[in-house]
Coordinates of C-alpha atoms (C1' of nucleotides) in Angstrom, one line a residue:
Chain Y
X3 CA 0.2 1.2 -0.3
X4 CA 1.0 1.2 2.8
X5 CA 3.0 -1.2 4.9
X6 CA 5.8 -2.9 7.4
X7 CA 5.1 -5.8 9.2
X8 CA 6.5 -8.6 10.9
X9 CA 5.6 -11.8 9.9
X10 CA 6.4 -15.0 9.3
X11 CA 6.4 -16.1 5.6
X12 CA 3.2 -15.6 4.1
X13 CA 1.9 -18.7 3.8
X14 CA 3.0 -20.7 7.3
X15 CA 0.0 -20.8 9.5
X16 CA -1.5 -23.6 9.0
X17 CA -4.7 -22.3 6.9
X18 CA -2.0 -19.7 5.5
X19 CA -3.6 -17.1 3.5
X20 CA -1.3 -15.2 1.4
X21 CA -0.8 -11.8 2.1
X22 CA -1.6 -10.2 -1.2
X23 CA -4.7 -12.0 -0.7
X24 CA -5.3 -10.6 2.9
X25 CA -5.0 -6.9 1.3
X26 CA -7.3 -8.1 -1.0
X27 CA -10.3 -9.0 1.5
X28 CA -11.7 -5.7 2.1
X29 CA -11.8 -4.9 -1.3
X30 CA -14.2 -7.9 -1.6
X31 CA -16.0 -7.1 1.3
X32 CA -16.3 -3.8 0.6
X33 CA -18.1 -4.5 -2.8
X34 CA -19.9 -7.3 -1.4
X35 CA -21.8 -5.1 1.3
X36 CA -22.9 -2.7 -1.6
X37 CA -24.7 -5.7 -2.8
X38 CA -26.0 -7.2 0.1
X39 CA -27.5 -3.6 0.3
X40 CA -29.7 -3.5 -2.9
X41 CA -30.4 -7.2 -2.0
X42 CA -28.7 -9.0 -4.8
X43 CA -28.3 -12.9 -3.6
X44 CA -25.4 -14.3 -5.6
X45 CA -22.9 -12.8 -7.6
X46 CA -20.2 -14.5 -10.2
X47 CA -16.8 -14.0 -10.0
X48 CA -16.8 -11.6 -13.1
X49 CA -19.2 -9.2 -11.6
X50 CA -17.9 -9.6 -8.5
X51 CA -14.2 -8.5 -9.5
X52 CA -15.2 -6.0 -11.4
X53 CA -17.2 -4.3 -8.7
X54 CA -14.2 -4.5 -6.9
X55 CA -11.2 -3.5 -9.7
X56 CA -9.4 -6.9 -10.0
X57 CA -9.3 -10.0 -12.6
X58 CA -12.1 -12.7 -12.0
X59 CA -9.1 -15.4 -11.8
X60 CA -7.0 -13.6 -8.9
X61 CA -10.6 -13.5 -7.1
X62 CA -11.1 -17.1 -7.5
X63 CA -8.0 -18.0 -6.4
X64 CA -8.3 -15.6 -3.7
X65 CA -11.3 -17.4 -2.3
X66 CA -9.9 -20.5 -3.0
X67 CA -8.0 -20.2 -0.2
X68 CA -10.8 -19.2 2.4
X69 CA -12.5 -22.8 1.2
X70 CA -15.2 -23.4 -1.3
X71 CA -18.3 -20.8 -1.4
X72 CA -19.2 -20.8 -4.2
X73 CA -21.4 -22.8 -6.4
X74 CA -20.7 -23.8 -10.1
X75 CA -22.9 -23.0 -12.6
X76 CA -24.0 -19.6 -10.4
X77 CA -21.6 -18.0 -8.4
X78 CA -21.3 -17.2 -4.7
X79 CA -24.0 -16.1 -2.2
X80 CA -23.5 -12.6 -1.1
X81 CA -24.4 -12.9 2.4
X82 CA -22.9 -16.0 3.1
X83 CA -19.3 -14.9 1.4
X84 CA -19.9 -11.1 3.4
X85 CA -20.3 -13.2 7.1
X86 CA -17.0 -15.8 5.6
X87 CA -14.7 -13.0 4.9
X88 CA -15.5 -10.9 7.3
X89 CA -15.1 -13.6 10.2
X90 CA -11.8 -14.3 8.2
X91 CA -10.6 -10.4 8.6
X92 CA -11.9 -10.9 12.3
X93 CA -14.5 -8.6 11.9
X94 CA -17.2 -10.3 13.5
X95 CA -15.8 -9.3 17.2
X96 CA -15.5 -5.8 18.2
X97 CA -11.9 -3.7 18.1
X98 CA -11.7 -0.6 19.9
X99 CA -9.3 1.6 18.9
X100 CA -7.7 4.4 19.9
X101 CA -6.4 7.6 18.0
X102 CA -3.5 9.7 19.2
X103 CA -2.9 13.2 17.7
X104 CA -6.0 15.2 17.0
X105 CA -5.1 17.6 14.6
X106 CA -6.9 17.6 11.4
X107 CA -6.1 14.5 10.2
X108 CA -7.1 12.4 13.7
X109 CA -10.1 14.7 13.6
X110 CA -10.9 13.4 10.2
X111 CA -10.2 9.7 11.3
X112 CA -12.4 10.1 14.6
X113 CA -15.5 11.5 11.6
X114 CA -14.6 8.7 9.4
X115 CA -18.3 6.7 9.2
X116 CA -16.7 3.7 7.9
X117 CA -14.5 2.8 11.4
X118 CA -17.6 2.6 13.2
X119 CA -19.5 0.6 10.9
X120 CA -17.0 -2.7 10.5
X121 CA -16.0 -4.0 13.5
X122 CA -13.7 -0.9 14.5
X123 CA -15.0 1.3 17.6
X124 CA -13.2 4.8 18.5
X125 CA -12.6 3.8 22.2
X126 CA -10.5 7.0 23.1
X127 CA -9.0 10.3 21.6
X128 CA -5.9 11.1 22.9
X129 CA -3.6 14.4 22.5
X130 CA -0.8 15.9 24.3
X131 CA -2.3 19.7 23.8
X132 CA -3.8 20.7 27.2
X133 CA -5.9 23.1 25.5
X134 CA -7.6 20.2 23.2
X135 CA -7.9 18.1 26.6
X136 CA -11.4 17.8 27.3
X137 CA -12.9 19.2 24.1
X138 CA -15.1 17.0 21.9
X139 CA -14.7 15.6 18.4
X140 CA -16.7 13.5 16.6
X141 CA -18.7 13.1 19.8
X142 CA -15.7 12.1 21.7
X143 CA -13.7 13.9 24.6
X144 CA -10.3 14.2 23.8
X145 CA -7.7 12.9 26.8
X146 CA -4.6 14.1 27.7
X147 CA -1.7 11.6 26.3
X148 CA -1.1 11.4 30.2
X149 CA -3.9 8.8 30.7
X150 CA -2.7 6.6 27.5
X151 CA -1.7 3.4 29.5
X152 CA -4.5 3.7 31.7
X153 CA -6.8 4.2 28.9
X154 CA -5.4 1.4 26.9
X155 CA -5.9 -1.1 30.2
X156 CA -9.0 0.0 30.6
X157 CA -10.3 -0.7 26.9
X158 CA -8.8 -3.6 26.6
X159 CA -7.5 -1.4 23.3
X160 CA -4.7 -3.7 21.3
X161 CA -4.7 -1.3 18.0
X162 CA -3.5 1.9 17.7
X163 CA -3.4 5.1 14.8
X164 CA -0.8 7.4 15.2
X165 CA -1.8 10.8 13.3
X166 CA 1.3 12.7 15.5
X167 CA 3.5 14.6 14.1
X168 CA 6.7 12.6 13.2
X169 CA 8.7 14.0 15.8
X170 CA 6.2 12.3 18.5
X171 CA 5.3 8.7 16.6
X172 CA 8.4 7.2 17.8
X173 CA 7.6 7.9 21.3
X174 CA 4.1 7.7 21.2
X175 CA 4.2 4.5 19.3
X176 CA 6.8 3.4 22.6
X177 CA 3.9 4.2 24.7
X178 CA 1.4 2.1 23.2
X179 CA 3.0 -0.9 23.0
X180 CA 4.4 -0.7 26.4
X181 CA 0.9 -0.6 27.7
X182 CA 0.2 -3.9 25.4
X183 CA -0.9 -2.7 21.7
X184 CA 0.2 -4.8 19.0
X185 CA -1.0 -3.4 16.1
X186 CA -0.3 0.2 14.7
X187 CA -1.7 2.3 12.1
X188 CA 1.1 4.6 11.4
X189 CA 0.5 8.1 9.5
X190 CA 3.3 9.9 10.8
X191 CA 5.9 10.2 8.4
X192 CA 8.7 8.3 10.0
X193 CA 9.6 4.5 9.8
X194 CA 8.3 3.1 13.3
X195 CA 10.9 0.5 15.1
X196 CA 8.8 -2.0 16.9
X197 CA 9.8 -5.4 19.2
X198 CA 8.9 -8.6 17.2
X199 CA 5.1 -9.4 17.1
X200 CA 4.2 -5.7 16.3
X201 CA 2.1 -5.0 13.5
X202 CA 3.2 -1.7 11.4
X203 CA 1.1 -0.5 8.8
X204 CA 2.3 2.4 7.1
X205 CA -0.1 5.2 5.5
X206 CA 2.2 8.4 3.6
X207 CA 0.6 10.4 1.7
X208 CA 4.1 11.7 0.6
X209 CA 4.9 8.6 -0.8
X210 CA 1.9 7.9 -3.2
X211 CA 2.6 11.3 -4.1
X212 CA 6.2 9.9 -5.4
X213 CA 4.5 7.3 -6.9
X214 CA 2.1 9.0 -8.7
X215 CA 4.8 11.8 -10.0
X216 CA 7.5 8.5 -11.0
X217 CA 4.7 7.5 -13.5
X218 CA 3.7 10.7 -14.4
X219 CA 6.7 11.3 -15.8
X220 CA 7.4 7.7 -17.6
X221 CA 3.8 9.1 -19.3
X222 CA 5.7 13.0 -20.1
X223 CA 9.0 10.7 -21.8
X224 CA 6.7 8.3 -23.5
X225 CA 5.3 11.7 -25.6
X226 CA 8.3 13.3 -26.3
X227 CA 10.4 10.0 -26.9
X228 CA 14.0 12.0 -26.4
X229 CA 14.8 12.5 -22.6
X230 CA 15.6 16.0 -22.0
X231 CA 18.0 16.2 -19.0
X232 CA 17.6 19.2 -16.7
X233 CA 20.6 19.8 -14.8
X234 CA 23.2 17.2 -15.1
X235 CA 25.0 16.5 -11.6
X236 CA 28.1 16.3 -10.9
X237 CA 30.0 12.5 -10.9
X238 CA 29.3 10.1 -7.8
X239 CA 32.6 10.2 -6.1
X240 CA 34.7 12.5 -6.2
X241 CA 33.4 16.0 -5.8
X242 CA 29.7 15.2 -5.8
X243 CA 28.4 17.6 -4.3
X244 CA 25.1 18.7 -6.8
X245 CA 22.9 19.8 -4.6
X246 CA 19.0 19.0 -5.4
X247 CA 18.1 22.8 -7.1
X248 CA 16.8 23.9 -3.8
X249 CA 17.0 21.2 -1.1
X250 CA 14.5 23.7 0.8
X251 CA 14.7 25.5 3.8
X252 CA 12.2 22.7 5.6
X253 CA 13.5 19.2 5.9
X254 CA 11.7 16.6 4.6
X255 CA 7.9 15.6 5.3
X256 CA 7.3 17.5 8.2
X257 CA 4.4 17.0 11.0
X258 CA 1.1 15.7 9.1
X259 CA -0.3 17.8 11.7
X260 CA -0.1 19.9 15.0
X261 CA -1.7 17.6 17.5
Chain L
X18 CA -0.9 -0.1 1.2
X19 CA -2.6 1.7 -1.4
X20 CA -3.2 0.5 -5.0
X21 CA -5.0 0.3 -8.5
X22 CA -2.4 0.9 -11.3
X23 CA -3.1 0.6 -15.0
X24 CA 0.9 -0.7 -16.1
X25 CA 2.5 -2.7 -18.4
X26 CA 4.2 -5.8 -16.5
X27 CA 6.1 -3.3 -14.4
X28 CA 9.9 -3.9 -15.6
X29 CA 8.5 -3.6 -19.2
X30 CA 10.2 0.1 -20.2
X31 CA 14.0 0.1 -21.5
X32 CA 15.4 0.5 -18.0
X33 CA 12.4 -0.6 -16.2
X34 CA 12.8 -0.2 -12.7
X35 CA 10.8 -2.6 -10.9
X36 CA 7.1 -1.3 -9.5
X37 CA 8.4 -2.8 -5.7
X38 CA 11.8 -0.6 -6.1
X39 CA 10.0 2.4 -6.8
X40 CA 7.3 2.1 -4.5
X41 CA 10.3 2.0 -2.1
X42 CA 12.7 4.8 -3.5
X43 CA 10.9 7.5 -1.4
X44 CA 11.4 5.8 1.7
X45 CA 15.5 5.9 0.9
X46 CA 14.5 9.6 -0.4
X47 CA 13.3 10.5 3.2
X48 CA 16.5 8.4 5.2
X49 CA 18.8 10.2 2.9
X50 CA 17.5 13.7 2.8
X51 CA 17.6 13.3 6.4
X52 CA 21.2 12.1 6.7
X53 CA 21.5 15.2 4.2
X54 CA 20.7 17.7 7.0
X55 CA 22.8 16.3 9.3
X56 CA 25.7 16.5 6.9
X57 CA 26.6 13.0 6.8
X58 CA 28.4 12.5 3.4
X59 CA 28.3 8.9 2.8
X60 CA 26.1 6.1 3.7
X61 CA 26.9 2.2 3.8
X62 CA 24.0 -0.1 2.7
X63 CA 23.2 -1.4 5.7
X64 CA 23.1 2.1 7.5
X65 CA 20.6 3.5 5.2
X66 CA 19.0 0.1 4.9
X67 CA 18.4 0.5 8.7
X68 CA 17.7 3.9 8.5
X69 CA 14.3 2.8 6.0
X70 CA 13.3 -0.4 7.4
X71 CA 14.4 -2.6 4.5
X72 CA 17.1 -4.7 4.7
X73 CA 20.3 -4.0 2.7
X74 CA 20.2 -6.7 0.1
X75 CA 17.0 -5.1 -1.1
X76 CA 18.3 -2.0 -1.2
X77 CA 21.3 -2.5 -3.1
X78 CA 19.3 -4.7 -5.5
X79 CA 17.2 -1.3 -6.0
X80 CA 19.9 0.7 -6.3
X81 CA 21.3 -1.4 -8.8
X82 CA 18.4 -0.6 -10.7
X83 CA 18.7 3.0 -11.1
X84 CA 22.9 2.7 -11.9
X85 CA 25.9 2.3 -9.5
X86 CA 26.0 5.3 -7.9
X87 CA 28.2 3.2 -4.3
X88 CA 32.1 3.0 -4.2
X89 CA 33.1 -0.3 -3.4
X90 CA 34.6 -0.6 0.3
X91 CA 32.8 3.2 1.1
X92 CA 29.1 3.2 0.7
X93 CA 27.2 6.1 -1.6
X94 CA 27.6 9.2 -1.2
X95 CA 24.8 11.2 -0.2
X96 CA 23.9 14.2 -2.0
X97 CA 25.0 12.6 -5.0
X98 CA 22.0 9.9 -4.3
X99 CA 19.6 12.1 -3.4
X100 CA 20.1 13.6 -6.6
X101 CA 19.6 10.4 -8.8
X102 CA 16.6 9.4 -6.5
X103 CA 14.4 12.8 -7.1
X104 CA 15.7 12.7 -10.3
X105 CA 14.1 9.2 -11.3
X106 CA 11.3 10.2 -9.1
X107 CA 10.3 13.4 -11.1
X108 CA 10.8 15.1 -8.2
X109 CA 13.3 17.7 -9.7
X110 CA 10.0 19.3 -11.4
X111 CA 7.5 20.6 -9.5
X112 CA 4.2 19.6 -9.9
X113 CA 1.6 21.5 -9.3
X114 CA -1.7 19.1 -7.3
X115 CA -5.0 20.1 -6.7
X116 CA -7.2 18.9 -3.6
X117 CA -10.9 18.3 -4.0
X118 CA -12.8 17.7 -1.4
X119 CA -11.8 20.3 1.7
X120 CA -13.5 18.4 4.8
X121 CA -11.1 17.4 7.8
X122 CA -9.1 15.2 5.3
X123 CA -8.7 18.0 2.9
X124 CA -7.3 20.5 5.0
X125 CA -5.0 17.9 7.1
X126 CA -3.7 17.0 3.4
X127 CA -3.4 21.0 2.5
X128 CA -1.6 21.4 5.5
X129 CA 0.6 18.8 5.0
X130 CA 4.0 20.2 5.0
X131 CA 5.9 17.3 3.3
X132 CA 3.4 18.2 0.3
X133 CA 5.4 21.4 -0.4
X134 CA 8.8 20.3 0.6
X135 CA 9.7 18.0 -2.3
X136 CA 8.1 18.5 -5.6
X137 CA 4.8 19.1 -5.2
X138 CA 2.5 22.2 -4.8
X139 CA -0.7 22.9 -3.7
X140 CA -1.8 24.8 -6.7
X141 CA -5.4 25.1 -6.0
X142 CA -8.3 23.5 -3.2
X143 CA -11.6 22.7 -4.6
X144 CA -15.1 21.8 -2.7
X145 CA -18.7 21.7 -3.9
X146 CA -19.5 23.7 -1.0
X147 CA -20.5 27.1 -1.7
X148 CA -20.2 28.3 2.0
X149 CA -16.4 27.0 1.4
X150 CA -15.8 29.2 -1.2
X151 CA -13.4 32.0 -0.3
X152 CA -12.1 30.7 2.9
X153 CA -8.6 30.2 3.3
X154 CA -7.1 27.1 4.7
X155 CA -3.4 26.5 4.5
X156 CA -3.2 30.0 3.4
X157 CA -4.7 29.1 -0.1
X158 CA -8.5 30.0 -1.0
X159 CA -10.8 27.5 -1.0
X160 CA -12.7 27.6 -5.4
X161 CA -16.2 26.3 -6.1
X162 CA -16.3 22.9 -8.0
X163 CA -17.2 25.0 -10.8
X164 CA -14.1 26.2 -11.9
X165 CA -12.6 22.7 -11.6
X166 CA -11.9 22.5 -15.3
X167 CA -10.5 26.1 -16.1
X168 CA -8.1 25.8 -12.8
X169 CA -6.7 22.5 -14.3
X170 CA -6.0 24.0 -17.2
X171 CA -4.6 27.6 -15.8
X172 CA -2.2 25.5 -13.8
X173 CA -1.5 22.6 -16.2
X174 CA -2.2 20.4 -13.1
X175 CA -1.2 16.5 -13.8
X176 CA -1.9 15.3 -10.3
X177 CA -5.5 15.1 -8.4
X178 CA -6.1 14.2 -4.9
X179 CA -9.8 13.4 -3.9
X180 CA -10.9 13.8 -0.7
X181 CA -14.3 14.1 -1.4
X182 CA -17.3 11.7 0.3
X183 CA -17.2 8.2 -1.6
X184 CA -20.5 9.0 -3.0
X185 CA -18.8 12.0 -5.4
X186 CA -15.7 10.7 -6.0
X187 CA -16.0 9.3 -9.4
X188 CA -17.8 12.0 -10.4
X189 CA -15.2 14.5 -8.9
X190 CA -12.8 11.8 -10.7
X191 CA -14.0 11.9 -14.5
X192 CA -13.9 15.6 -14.4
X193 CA -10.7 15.4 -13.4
X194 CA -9.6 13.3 -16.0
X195 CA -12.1 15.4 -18.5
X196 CA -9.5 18.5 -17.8
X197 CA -6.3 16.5 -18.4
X198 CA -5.3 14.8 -15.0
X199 CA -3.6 11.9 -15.6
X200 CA -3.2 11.1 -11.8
X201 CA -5.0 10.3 -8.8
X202 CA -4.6 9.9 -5.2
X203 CA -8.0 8.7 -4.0
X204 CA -8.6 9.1 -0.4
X205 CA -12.3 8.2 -0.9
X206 CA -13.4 4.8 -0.2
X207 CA -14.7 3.4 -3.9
X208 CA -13.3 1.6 -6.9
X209 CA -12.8 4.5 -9.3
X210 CA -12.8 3.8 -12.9
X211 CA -10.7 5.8 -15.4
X212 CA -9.5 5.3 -19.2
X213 CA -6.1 4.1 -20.0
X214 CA -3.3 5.8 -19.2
X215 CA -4.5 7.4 -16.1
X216 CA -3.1 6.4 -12.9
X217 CA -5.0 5.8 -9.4
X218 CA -3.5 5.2 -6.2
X219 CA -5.7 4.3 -3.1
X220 CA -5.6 4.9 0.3
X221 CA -7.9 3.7 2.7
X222 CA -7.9 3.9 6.1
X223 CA -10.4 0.9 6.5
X224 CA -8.8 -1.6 4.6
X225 CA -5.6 -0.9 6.5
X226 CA -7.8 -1.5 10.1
X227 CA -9.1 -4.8 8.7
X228 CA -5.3 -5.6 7.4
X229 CA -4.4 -5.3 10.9
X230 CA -7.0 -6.5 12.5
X231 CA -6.6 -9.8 10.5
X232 CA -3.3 -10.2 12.2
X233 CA -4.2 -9.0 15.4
X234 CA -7.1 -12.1 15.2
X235 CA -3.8 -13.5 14.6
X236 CA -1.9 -13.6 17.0
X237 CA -4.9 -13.9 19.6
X238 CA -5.3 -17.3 17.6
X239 CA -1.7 -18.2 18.5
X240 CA -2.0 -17.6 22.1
X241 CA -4.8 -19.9 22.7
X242 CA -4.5 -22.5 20.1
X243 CA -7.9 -23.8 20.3
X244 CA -10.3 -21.8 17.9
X245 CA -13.2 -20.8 19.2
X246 CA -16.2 -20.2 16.9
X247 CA -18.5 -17.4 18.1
X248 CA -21.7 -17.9 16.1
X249 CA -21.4 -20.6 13.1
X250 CA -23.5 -19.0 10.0
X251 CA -26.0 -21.0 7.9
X252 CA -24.6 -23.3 5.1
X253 CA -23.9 -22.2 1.5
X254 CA -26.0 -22.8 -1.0
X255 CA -29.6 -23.4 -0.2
X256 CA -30.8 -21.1 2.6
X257 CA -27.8 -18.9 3.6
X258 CA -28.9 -16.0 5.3
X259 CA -27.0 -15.6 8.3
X260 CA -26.3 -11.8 8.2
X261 CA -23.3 -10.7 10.1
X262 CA -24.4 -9.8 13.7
X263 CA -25.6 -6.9 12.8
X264 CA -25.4 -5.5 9.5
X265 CA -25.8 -1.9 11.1
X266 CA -27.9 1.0 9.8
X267 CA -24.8 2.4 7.8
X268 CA -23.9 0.1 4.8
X269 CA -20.6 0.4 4.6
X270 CA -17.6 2.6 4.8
X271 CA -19.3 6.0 4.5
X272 CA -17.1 9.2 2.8
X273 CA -14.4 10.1 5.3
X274 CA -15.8 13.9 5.1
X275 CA -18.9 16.1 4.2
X276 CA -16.8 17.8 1.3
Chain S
dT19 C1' -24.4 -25.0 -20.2
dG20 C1' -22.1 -21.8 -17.0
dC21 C1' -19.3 -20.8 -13.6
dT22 C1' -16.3 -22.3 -9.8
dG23 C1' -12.0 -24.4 -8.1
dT24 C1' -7.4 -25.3 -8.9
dG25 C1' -3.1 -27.5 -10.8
dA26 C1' 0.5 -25.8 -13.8
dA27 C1' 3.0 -22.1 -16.1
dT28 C1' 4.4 -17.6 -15.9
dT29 C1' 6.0 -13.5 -13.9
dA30 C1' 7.6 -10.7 -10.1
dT31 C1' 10.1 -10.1 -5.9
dT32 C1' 13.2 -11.3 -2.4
dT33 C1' 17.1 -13.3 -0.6
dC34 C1' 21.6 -15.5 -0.9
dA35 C1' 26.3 -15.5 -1.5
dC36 C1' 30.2 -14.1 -3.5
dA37 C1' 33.2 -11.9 -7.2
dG38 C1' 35.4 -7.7 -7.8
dC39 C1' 36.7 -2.9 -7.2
dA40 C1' 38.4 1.1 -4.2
Chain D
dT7 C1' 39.8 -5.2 3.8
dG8 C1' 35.1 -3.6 3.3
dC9 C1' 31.3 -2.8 1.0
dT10 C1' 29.0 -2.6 -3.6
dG11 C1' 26.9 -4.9 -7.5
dT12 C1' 24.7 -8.8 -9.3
dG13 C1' 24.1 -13.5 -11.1
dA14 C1' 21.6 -17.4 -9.4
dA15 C1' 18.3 -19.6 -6.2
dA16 C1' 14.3 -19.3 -3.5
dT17 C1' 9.8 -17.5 -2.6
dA18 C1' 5.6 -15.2 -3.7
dA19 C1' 2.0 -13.6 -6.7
dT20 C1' -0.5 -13.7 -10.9
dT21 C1' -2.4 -15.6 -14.9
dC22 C1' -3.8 -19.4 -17.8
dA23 C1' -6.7 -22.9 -19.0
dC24 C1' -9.5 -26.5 -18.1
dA25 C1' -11.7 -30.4 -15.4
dG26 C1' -15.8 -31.0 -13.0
dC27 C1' -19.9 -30.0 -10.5
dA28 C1' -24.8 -27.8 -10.3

DNA sequence: TGCTGTGAATTATTTCACAGCA
DNA sequence: TGCTGTGAAATAATTCACAGCA
């Protein structure tokens, strides 16, 4: 998952909604639209979390927290709980965002069908290569990163993605909040450092990655019950010096992309 | 963040590291291989805490997990951690990943250069596209679906990512699983379903917008503290039909690339 | 009767705060 | 003295299990 924000405890607004809950919200209203789409009217809890890859009692309690939609004895009605959650998530006004870095991963997020859709509108395109300046993708112009804070004025823009390079993100991301966004969708490899009231939310591919390869291996042990070390390093203090068997001639997560 | 795991109660194996801890272990990875390259040999808690954006009480609680690899009154010492972190990560075997699904997303994640760097290669891209087929991006060549199962095999590949539209993905995904992955990165937006023991990890640009923009609504909320209702939908039960504004020709979070 | 809504119990995670080693 | 390692406390999230309404 993805992640780093700045917020308060949780549960301290007054109609506090818990985050775990929050992440959980467009999982629902993801699965909800599919229904609304082959017109089913009400759904129960049970299908519901299923479509959607959690436990019906999480869900419950989930919605238990917007207020009470449903109706016992039947379940919820699909449109009604789409328009709820949705004006919860704040999607029922318009957020225009804006991309910076169009390599191939901001060219993929300008395609992506599903920003348009929801709430989310691709107000601007922004790279610092001359040569992309001007050129059109997914139907709209890319700027040169010198217009950013005029472009963000004049959208009225308050979120931002960051598909830079990591060596940029920091500065870019400096950028962006100085000319008033205060939320950022971060794919950059780097940890962003923000002022208080900043939102950071984190996507790395690199990391799942770790993830993934953490459990893998738990799976490999669990066959062959015996751990078979590889190359035992040297002690902690001391002389520890093991290197990693080739710590590689590039650094660590480099650039997601040229932008 | 990304998510959809298939575990026992996380801290359930003999040393059970925590999920939380190891979502976070590649985030001290990346701070240390980077203190690595500048030489630095030791590390204090809080530095490195800094360094990932955690603070140092966490940290030291999840280092505690893996052993006590710190010297009281010093710090750790940093190729000696790096070490124990890839080790415990699985990242001192490579693993060989395959990409299916070569749109934007596909090649942005093929030319990803962090992918290579620590663990993992690229061992083969796949697409359903036959006009694909043969062309080289990232300097690999791009196979038809077809082969999917006999690549798997040829590279004993553990790891799938799917970058494929959402409306192929679980079909991309149980062939996958058919030839012996065991783990999936799913860039797609959809629930996929797999058997036991296989793991999925998520990530979805949209959720992470809505995540944001829940906050964002947020903090606008905080600024004016009066709520302002824009268009109050129809009651529950009985007659609720209020569609969102406009429900919009697209249902919902389309594939993030023609694959 | 069927399914929601929710207190209570359980489990996980974070944070505190300090003992103890180098 | 300085910083790690870790019990214990606090907080958050999940799950149970059932009362109560349609």
């Amino acid at each position: 998952m993805a992640t780093g924000r700045n917020h308060r405890p949780a549960t301290s607004r007054s109609r506090g909604i818990p985050e775990a809950t929050v992440a959980r919200l467009p999982l629902y209203l993801r699965a909800l639209t599919a229904l609304s789409e082959r017109s089913v009217p009400t759904v129960s809890s049970e299908e519901l979390a299923a479509a959607a890859g959690v436990n019906s009692a999480k869900l419950r309690k989930d919605f238990s927290y917007l207020g009470s939609y449903g109706t016992r004895g039947v379940g919820y009605d699909v449109e009604y709980l789409v328009y709820q959650i949705s004006r919860e998530l704040g999607l029922t006004q318009d957020w225009p965002v804006v991309i910076v870095g169009i390599g191939n991963l901001g060219a993929a997020l300008a395609n992506y069908g599903g920003f348009a859709s929801r709430g989310f509108r691709v107000a601007a395109l922004i790279d610092a290569d001359p040569t992309l300046a001007g050129r059109t993708v997914a139907g709209i112009q890319v700027q040169h990163t010198d217009g950013l804070e005029q472009i963000i004025a004049d959208n009225g823009v308050s979120i931002g993605v960051i598909a830079t390079p990591a060596g940029s993100a920091q500065q870019v991301c400096d950028r962006l909040v100085a000319a008033g966004v205060t939320s950022i969708l971060n794919f950059a490899p780097t940890v962003l450092s923000v002022p208080e009231g900043v939102d950071v939310r984190k996507v790395d591919l690199s990391i799942e990655l770790q993830i993934l390869a953490f459990h893998e291996q738990r799976k490999a042990g669990e066959e062959a019950p015996e751990e078979e070390e590889t190359a035992p390093p040297a002690a902690p203090p001391a002389a520890a010096v093991t290197k990693r068997s080739e710590p590689g001639p590039d650094g660590d997560v480099p650039a997601v992309m040229p932008a």
